[in-house]
Coordinates of C-alpha atoms in Angstrom, one line a residue:
M1 CA 103.1 153.6 68.5
D2 CA 100.0 151.7 66.6
E3 CA 97.0 150.4 68.3
F4 CA 95.4 147.2 67.3
A5 CA 91.7 146.7 67.7
D6 CA 90.4 144.1 69.7
P7 CA 90.0 140.9 67.9
A8 CA 86.4 140.3 66.6
T9 CA 86.2 136.8 68.0
V10 CA 88.3 134.8 70.8
D11 CA 89.1 131.4 69.9
T12 CA 88.7 128.4 72.9
V13 CA 90.4 125.6 72.3
T14 CA 89.6 122.8 75.1
L15 CA 91.8 119.7 75.1
A16 CA 90.3 116.3 76.6
Q17 CA 92.2 114.7 79.8
P18 CA 91.5 111.1 79.8
V19 CA 92.4 111.4 83.2
A20 CA 93.1 113.7 86.3
L21 CA 93.8 113.2 89.3
M22 CA 93.6 115.1 92.8
F23 CA 95.6 113.7 96.0
R24 CA 95.0 114.8 99.4
D25 CA 96.7 113.6 103.0
A26 CA 94.4 111.1 104.8
S27 CA 95.6 113.2 108.2
D28 CA 94.1 116.6 107.2
L29 CA 92.9 116.7 103.5
S30 CA 95.6 118.8 102.3
Q31 CA 96.8 118.6 98.9
V32 CA 99.4 116.5 97.5
T33 CA 101.6 118.3 94.6
D34 CA 105.0 117.4 95.4
G35 CA 107.3 114.9 96.0
I36 CA 105.2 111.6 95.1
Q37 CA 105.4 110.0 91.7
V38 CA 102.1 108.9 89.8
T39 CA 102.0 106.1 86.9
V40 CA 99.6 104.8 85.0
H41 CA 99.5 102.0 82.7
D42 CA 96.2 99.6 80.8
S43 CA 96.0 96.5 83.2
K44 CA 96.7 94.7 79.8
L45 CA 100.1 96.0 79.3
P46 CA 101.8 96.1 82.3
M47 CA 105.1 97.8 81.1
T48 CA 103.8 100.6 79.2
K49 CA 103.8 103.3 82.2
C50 CA 102.8 106.6 81.7
N51 CA 103.9 108.8 84.4
L52 CA 101.3 111.9 85.3
Q53 CA 102.3 115.4 86.0
V54 CA 100.5 117.9 87.8
V55 CA 99.3 121.2 87.3
P56 CA 99.2 124.1 89.1
S57 CA 95.3 123.7 90.5
G58 CA 96.8 120.8 91.7
W59 CA 95.5 117.9 89.5
W60 CA 97.6 115.1 88.4
T61 CA 97.3 114.7 84.3
A62 CA 98.3 113.2 81.2
P63 CA 97.1 114.3 77.5
R64 CA 97.6 110.8 76.6
L65 CA 97.7 107.6 78.0
P66 CA 99.3 104.2 76.8
G67 CA 97.0 102.2 73.9
F68 CA 94.5 104.8 74.2
A69 CA 94.5 107.3 71.2
G70 CA 91.5 109.4 72.4
W71 CA 87.4 109.5 71.8
P72 CA 85.9 107.6 70.4
S73 CA 87.8 104.2 71.2
D74 CA 87.5 100.8 69.8
R75 CA 86.4 99.2 73.0
D76 CA 86.5 100.3 77.0
R77 CA 90.0 100.1 78.7
S78 CA 90.8 99.3 82.6
F79 CA 93.9 101.3 83.8
V80 CA 96.4 101.1 87.0
V81 CA 97.7 103.5 89.0
E82 CA 100.5 103.6 90.9
V83 CA 101.4 106.1 93.2
S84 CA 104.3 106.2 95.8
D85 CA 106.3 109.1 97.7
S86 CA 110.7 109.7 97.5
Y87 CA 110.2 111.3 100.8
G88 CA 108.7 108.4 102.7
R89 CA 105.8 110.7 104.2
Y90 CA 103.1 108.2 102.5
L91 CA 101.8 104.6 102.1
P92 CA 102.2 103.5 98.4
T93 CA 98.7 103.2 96.8
R94 CA 97.7 101.5 93.7
F95 CA 94.1 101.7 92.5
G96 CA 92.7 101.1 88.6
F97 CA 90.1 103.0 86.9
D98 CA 87.7 102.8 83.5
I99 CA 88.1 105.0 80.7
G100 CA 84.8 103.7 78.2
K101 CA 85.0 104.0 74.4
A102 CA 82.4 107.1 74.4
P103 CA 84.0 110.5 76.1
P104 CA 81.9 111.2 79.5
A105 CA 79.3 113.1 79.9
V106 CA 80.3 117.3 80.9
R107 CA 78.3 118.3 83.7
P108 CA 80.0 121.6 85.5
G109 CA 80.3 121.5 89.0
A110 CA 79.8 117.9 89.4
P111 CA 81.6 116.2 91.9
G112 CA 84.1 113.6 90.8
E113 CA 83.2 114.2 87.5
I114 CA 86.7 114.9 86.4
S115 CA 87.9 111.6 88.2
P116 CA 87.7 108.5 87.3
W117 CA 87.8 106.5 90.5
T118 CA 84.6 105.6 91.3
N119 CA 84.6 103.5 94.7
W120 CA 83.4 106.2 97.0
A121 CA 80.1 105.3 97.0
G122 CA 80.8 101.7 98.1
L123 CA 82.4 102.9 101.2
N124 CA 80.8 103.2 104.8
A125 CA 80.2 107.1 104.8
A126 CA 80.8 107.1 109.0
R127 CA 83.9 105.1 109.2
T128 CA 85.8 107.3 106.2
R129 CA 83.9 110.7 107.4
P130 CA 88.1 111.6 108.2
I131 CA 88.9 111.7 104.8
R132 CA 85.6 113.8 103.5
P133 CA 85.0 116.9 103.7
D134 CA 83.6 118.0 107.2
V135 CA 81.2 119.9 105.7
A136 CA 79.7 117.4 102.8
P137 CA 75.8 117.1 101.9
A138 CA 74.9 113.1 102.2
G139 CA 75.7 111.2 99.0
Y140 CA 78.7 113.7 98.4
Q141 CA 81.7 111.5 96.6
P142 CA 84.7 113.8 96.4
D143 CA 86.8 114.3 93.4
Y144 CA 90.2 113.2 95.1
L145 CA 92.0 110.0 96.3
P146 CA 93.6 110.2 100.0
L147 CA 97.3 109.3 100.7
F148 CA 97.9 107.7 104.5
P149 CA 100.8 108.5 105.9
T150 CA 103.6 106.3 106.8
V151 CA 104.6 106.4 110.4
A152 CA 108.5 107.9 109.4
R153 CA 106.3 111.2 108.7
A154 CA 106.2 113.9 111.4
T155 CA 102.9 115.2 112.4
A156 CA 102.8 119.1 111.3
G157 CA 101.3 120.9 113.9
P158 CA 99.3 120.3 116.9
R159 CA 97.6 117.2 116.3
A160 CA 96.6 114.3 117.9
E161 CA 98.4 110.8 116.7
I162 CA 98.0 107.5 117.5
R163 CA 100.3 104.6 116.2
A164 CA 100.5 101.4 116.7
Q165 CA 102.4 98.0 115.3
L166 CA 99.6 95.7 114.2
M167 CA 100.1 92.1 114.8
V168 CA 97.7 89.2 114.8
L169 CA 97.4 86.6 117.0
A170 CA 96.7 83.0 115.9
A171 CA 95.4 80.3 117.9
D172 CA 98.6 78.7 118.2
D173 CA 100.2 82.0 119.4
S174 CA 102.0 83.1 116.7
L175 CA 102.0 86.4 115.1
R176 CA 102.5 87.9 111.9
P177 CA 101.3 91.6 110.8
A178 CA 98.4 92.7 110.0
R179 CA 99.6 94.4 107.1
W180 CA 97.3 96.9 105.4
A181 CA 94.9 96.8 108.1
A182 CA 92.5 100.1 108.9
M183 CA 92.1 101.9 112.1
T184 CA 89.3 104.5 113.1
V185 CA 89.3 106.7 116.5
Q186 CA 86.3 107.5 117.4
I187 CA 85.2 110.2 120.3
G188 CA 82.4 110.8 121.9
T189 CA 79.9 109.7 118.8
K190 CA 82.5 110.8 116.1
I191 CA 85.2 109.4 113.9
V192 CA 88.0 111.6 114.4
G193 CA 90.6 109.7 112.7
L194 CA 91.4 107.2 110.0
G195 CA 94.8 105.3 109.1
V196 CA 96.1 102.3 107.3
A197 CA 99.1 99.9 108.2
D198 CA 101.9 99.3 106.0
A199 CA 102.9 95.6 104.5
G200 CA 104.6 95.2 107.9
G201 CA 101.8 96.6 110.3
A202 CA 103.1 99.9 111.3
L203 CA 100.3 102.5 111.6
V204 CA 99.8 105.8 112.7
T205 CA 96.5 107.8 112.3
A206 CA 96.8 111.8 113.1
F207 CA 94.0 114.1 112.9
G208 CA 93.0 117.5 114.6
Y209 CA 92.2 117.4 118.1
P210 CA 88.6 117.6 119.1
P211 CA 87.2 120.9 121.1
Y212 CA 88.6 120.8 124.5
P213 CA 86.6 119.3 127.5
A214 CA 85.1 121.8 130.2
Q215 CA 88.0 122.8 132.7
T216 CA 87.3 122.8 136.5
P217 CA 89.6 126.6 137.6
S218 CA 92.1 125.7 139.6
S219 CA 95.1 127.1 141.7
G220 CA 97.5 124.7 140.8
P221 CA 99.0 123.8 137.9
R222 CA 96.9 123.0 134.6
P223 CA 95.6 119.3 135.1
A224 CA 96.0 117.5 131.5
I225 CA 94.0 117.7 128.9
S226 CA 92.8 114.5 127.8
W227 CA 90.0 112.3 125.9
P228 CA 88.4 108.9 126.0
A229 CA 89.2 107.4 122.6
N230 CA 87.9 103.7 121.1
I231 CA 89.8 102.6 118.8
S232 CA 88.6 99.8 116.1
V233 CA 90.8 97.6 113.9
Y234 CA 89.3 96.5 110.4
F235 CA 91.6 93.2 109.0
D236 CA 90.9 91.5 106.1
D237 CA 94.3 89.6 106.1
L238 CA 94.5 90.9 102.2
A239 CA 96.9 89.3 100.7
D240 CA 98.0 90.9 97.6
P241 CA 101.4 92.6 98.2
Q242 CA 99.6 95.8 97.1
P243 CA 96.0 95.8 97.3
D244 CA 93.9 98.1 95.4
L245 CA 92.7 100.8 98.0
G246 CA 89.3 100.0 97.2
M247 CA 89.6 96.9 99.2
I248 CA 92.3 98.6 101.7
L249 CA 88.8 101.1 102.6
K250 CA 86.3 98.4 102.1
Q251 CA 87.6 96.4 105.1
L252 CA 85.8 99.2 106.7
N253 CA 82.5 97.7 105.8
G254 CA 83.3 94.7 107.8
T255 CA 83.6 94.1 111.7
A256 CA 86.6 95.6 114.2
A257 CA 89.0 92.6 114.8
T258 CA 89.4 92.3 118.8
A259 CA 92.1 94.7 119.8
L260 CA 93.8 93.2 123.2
A261 CA 94.5 95.4 126.4
S262 CA 96.6 92.4 127.6
L263 CA 96.7 88.7 127.6
P264 CA 95.2 85.9 127.9
A265 CA 92.4 87.9 126.0
I266 CA 91.0 91.0 127.6
A267 CA 89.6 93.5 124.7
L268 CA 91.3 97.1 124.5
G269 CA 88.8 99.8 126.4
P270 CA 88.8 103.5 125.7
Q271 CA 92.4 104.9 125.7
D272 CA 93.0 108.3 127.2
L273 CA 94.8 110.6 124.7
T274 CA 96.2 113.4 126.5
L275 CA 96.8 117.0 124.8
G276 CA 100.4 117.1 123.4
Q277 CA 101.4 113.6 123.9
P278 CA 101.4 110.9 121.3
L279 CA 99.1 107.5 122.1
V280 CA 101.1 104.4 121.7
L281 CA 99.0 101.4 121.6
R282 CA 100.2 97.8 122.8
T283 CA 99.2 94.6 124.5
A284 CA 100.1 93.8 127.8
L285 CA 102.2 90.2 127.7
S286 CA 101.5 89.9 131.6
P287 CA 101.1 92.7 134.7
T288 CA 105.2 93.1 134.2
E289 CA 105.5 92.8 131.0
T290 CA 104.3 94.9 127.6
A291 CA 104.4 93.7 124.2
S292 CA 106.2 95.8 121.5
S293 CA 103.0 96.0 119.4
L294 CA 99.1 95.7 119.8
Y295 CA 97.7 92.2 119.2
L296 CA 94.4 91.5 117.0
K297 CA 92.3 88.5 117.3
T298 CA 90.1 87.9 114.5
A299 CA 87.1 85.9 114.4

């Protein structure tokens, strides 16, 4: 058998991708690489949608975008990405990004360089901590986008789960869904959970249990393990049927609405989160009657 000499040179071909996106589950930051449909279109050409495809590394990419032939370009362009989940696990997501006339600078290893979503810098870092890496240094901007679970999704593994149907209680006692509201869960000094309501106000927040509190030895049955959890809901009454992801998360930069433990206006205090039991938040209508929803009063 003839042997071939090693080639004198090796050619490397680099293809510039105009967009590359990574999606992670907001409850545990695991990559989402199946079951979702990701489309992108020029904001001025909404009918010319292009599908992104996932590659083995978990990035969603497309070699071409509608109306964009590559760099250098004749003008800056704004694009819109829409994400839907055929399995119903995640809320639909919509966000925009821009592509300039000149190609982006190449800085290997710079976080977020491949992702065009620039809104992380404008978000409250403490309140969005559950969707940021635990060990990330100060100022780190993630290179992925979060997808928030729907109430239909079963929580995998031994994880805490808080559910609520959020309703806004108006001055005339009328009710309407607190659609796209954001809710944080704080245990001790740390925000451990973050969830987003759907268009009907239904919300689930799932996260890993915090460290177990100290237990006193007992000869009887083991007592329930629980943690006092502080719940905050941020609601800016976003009018768009499908708001931009950046607008949804920027609600966290504002002041929390008053969640009501009971009527007429008793604010919700710390709630007991018990190991192995989902926590469902509701408002008491009277000493004997409880609503199916958690009522919010906005300023």
